[in-house]
mmCIF file of C-alpha atoms in Angstrom:
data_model
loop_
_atom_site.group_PDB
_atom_site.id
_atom_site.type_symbol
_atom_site.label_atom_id
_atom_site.label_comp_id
_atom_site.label_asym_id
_atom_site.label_seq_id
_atom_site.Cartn_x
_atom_site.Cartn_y
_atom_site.Cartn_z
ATOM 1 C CA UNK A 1 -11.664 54.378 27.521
ATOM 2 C CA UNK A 2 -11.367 52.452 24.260
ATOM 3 C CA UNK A 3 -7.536 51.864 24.783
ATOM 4 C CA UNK A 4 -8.002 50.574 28.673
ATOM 5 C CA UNK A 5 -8.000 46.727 28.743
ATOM 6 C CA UNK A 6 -10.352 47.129 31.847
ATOM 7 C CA UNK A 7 -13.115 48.825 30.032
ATOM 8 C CA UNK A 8 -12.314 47.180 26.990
ATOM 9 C CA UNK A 9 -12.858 43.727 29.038
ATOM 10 C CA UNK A 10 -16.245 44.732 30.899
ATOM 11 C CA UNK A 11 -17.317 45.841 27.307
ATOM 12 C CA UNK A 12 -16.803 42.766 24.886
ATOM 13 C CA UNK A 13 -18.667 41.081 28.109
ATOM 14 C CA UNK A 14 -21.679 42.272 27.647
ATOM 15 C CA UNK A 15 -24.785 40.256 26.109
ATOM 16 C CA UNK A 16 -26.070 36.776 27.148
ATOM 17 C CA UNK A 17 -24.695 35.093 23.597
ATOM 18 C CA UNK A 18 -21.931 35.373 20.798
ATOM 19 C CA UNK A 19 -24.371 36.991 18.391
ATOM 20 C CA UNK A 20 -24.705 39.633 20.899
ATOM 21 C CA UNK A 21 -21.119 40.282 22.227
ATOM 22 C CA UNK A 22 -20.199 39.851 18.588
ATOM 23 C CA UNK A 23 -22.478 42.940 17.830
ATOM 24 C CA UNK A 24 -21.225 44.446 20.577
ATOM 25 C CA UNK A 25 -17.635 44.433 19.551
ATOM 26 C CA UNK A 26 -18.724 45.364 16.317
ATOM 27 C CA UNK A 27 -20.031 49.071 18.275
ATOM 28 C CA UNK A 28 -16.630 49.074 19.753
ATOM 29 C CA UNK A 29 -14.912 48.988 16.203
ATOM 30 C CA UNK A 30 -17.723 51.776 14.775
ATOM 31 C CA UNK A 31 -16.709 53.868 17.731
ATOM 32 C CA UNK A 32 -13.253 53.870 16.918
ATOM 33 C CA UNK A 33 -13.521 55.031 13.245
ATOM 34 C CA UNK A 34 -15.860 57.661 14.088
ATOM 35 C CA UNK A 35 -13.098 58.804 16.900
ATOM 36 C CA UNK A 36 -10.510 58.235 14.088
ATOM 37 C CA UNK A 37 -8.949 55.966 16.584
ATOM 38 C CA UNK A 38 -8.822 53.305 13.737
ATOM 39 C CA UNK A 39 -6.491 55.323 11.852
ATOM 40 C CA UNK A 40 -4.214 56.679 14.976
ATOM 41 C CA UNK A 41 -0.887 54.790 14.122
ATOM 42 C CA UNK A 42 -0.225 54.220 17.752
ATOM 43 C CA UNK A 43 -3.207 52.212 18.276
ATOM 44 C CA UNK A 44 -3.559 48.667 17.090
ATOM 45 C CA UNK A 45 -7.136 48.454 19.083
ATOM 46 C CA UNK A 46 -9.199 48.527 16.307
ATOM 47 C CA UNK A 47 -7.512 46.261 14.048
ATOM 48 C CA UNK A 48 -6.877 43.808 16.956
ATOM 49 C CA UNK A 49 -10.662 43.715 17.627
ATOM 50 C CA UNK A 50 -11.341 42.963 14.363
ATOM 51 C CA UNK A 51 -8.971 40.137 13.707
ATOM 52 C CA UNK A 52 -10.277 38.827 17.390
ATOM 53 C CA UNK A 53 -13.648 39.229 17.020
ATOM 54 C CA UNK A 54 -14.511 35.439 16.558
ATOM 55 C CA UNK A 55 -12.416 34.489 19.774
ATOM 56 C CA UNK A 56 -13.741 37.343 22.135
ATOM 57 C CA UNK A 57 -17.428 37.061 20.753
ATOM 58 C CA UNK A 58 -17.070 33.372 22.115
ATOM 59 C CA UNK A 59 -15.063 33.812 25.305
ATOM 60 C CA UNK A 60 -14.448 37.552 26.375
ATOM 61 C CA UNK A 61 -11.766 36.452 28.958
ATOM 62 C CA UNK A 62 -9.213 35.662 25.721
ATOM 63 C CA UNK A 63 -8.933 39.273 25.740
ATOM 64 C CA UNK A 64 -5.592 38.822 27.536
ATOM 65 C CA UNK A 65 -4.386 35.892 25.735
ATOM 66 C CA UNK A 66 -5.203 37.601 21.942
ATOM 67 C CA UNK A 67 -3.773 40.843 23.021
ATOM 68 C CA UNK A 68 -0.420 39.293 23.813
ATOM 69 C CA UNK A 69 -0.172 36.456 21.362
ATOM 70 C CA UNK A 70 -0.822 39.313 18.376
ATOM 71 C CA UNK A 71 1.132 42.195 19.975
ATOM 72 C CA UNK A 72 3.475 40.922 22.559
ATOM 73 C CA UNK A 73 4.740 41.580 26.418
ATOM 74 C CA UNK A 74 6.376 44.859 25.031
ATOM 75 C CA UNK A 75 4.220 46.310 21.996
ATOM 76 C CA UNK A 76 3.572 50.063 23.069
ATOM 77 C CA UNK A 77 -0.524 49.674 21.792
ATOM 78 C CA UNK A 78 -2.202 51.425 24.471
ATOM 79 C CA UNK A 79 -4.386 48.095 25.038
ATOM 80 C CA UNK A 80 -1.488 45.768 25.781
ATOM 81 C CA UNK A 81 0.183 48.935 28.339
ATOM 82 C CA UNK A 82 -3.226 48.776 30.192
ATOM 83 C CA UNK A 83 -3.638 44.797 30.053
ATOM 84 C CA UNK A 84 -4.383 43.193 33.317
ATOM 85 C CA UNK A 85 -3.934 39.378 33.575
ATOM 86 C CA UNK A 86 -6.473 37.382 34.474
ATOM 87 C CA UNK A 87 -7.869 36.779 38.473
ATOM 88 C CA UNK A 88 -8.057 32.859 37.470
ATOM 89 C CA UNK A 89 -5.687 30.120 35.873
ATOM 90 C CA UNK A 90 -4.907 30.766 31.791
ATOM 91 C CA UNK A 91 -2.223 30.156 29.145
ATOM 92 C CA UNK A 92 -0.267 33.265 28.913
ATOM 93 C CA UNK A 93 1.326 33.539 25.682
ATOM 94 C CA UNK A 94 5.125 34.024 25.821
ATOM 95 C CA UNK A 95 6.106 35.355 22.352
ATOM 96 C CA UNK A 96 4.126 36.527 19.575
ATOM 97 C CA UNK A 97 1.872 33.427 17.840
ATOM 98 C CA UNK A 98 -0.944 34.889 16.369
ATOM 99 C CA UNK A 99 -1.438 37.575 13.415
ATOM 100 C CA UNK A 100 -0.330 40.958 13.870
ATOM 101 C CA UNK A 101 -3.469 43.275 13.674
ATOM 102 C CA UNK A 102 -2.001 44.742 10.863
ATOM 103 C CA UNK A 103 -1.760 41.653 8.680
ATOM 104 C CA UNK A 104 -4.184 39.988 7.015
ATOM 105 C CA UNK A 105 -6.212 37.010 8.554
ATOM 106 C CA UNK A 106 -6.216 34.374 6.101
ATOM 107 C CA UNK A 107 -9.456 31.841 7.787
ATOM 108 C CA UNK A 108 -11.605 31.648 10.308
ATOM 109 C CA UNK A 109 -12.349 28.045 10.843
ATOM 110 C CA UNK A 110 -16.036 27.875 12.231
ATOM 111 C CA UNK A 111 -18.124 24.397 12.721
ATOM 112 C CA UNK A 112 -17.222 23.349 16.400
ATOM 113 C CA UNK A 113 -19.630 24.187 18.902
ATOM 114 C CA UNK A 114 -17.727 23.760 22.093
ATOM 115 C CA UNK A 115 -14.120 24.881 22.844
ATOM 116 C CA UNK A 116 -11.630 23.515 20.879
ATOM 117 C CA UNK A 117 -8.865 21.677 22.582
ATOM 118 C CA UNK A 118 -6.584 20.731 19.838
ATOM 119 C CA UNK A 119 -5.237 21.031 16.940
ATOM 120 C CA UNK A 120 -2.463 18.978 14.906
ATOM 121 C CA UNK A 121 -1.129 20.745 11.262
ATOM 122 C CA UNK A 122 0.526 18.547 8.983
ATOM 123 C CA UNK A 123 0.884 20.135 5.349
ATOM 124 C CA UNK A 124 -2.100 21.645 3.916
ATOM 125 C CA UNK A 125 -3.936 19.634 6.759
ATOM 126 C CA UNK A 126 -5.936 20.686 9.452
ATOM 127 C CA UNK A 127 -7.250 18.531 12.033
ATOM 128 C CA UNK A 128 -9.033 19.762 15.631
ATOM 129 C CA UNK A 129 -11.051 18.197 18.368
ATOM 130 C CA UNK A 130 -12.992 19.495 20.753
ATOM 131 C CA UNK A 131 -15.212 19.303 23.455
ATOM 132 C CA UNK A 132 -18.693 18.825 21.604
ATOM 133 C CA UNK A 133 -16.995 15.373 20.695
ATOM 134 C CA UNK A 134 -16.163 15.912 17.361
ATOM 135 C CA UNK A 135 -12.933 16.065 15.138
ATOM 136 C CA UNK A 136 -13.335 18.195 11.788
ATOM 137 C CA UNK A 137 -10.913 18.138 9.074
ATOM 138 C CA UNK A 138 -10.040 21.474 7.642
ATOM 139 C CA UNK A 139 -8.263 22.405 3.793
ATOM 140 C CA UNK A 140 -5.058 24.933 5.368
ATOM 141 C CA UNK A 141 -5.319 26.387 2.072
ATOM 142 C CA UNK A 142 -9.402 27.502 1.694
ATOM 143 C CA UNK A 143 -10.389 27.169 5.207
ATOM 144 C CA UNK A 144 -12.951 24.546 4.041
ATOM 145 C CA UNK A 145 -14.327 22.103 6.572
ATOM 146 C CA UNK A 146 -13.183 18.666 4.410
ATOM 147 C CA UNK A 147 -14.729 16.246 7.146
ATOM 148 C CA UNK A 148 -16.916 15.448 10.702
#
């Protein structure tokens, strides 16, 4: 069960909040060490959940989305042979864009409170917007939020 995207899906989707599905996916993780899952060299899963964990804990239907923007259309992770696309309209990543699971994340870039609908990089600027109506400036190099 841990390696099927369906269960994997209806899993990271339960609780009424991020804190909650956030915890949740933390379980998931646990469950995999104690399984030795995390270790299986086979199965990105684990890693992939916890590189993900800020993007599914906020919206569990980018399970699709991460899974093939950090492993691709033909990665042989048990997760990405079981992925289902979604039932509604979404961006379906063509090539590889994100972090690998086995590479290190370098920032997690937290202030926004709505969904974040761009971004624009230029040098060791950051700049997004989003839909709570704010733009944030961001330091590329510490992940520091410069500016509101």
């Amino acid at each position: 069960l841990l390696n099927d995207f369906a269960w994997v899906q209806s899993a990271i989707s339960v609780g009424d909040d991020e804190a909650q599905r956030r915890a949740t996916i933390g379980n998931l993780i646990r469950d995999y060490v104690e399984l030795d899952i995390y270790f299986a060299p086979e199965s990105n899963t684990p890693r992939f959940l916890s590189k993900a964990v800020h993007a599914l804990s906020y919206d569990p239907k980018e399970l699709a989305s991460q899974v093939l923007a950090r492993l691709g259309h033909d990665s042989n992770d048990p997760l990405a042979r079981s992925l289902r696309t979604p039932d509604q309209p979404w961006l379906e990543p063509t090539r590889v864009t994100l972090a690998h699971p086995r590479d290190p994340l370098l920032h997690v870039l937290k202030g926004h409170s709505g969904y974040v609908l761009s971004v624009a990089i230029q040098g060791d600027t950051i700049v997004s917007g989003s839909d709570d109506n704010t733009v944030r400036i961001w330091n590329a190099t510490s992940g520091e939020e410069q500016h509101v």
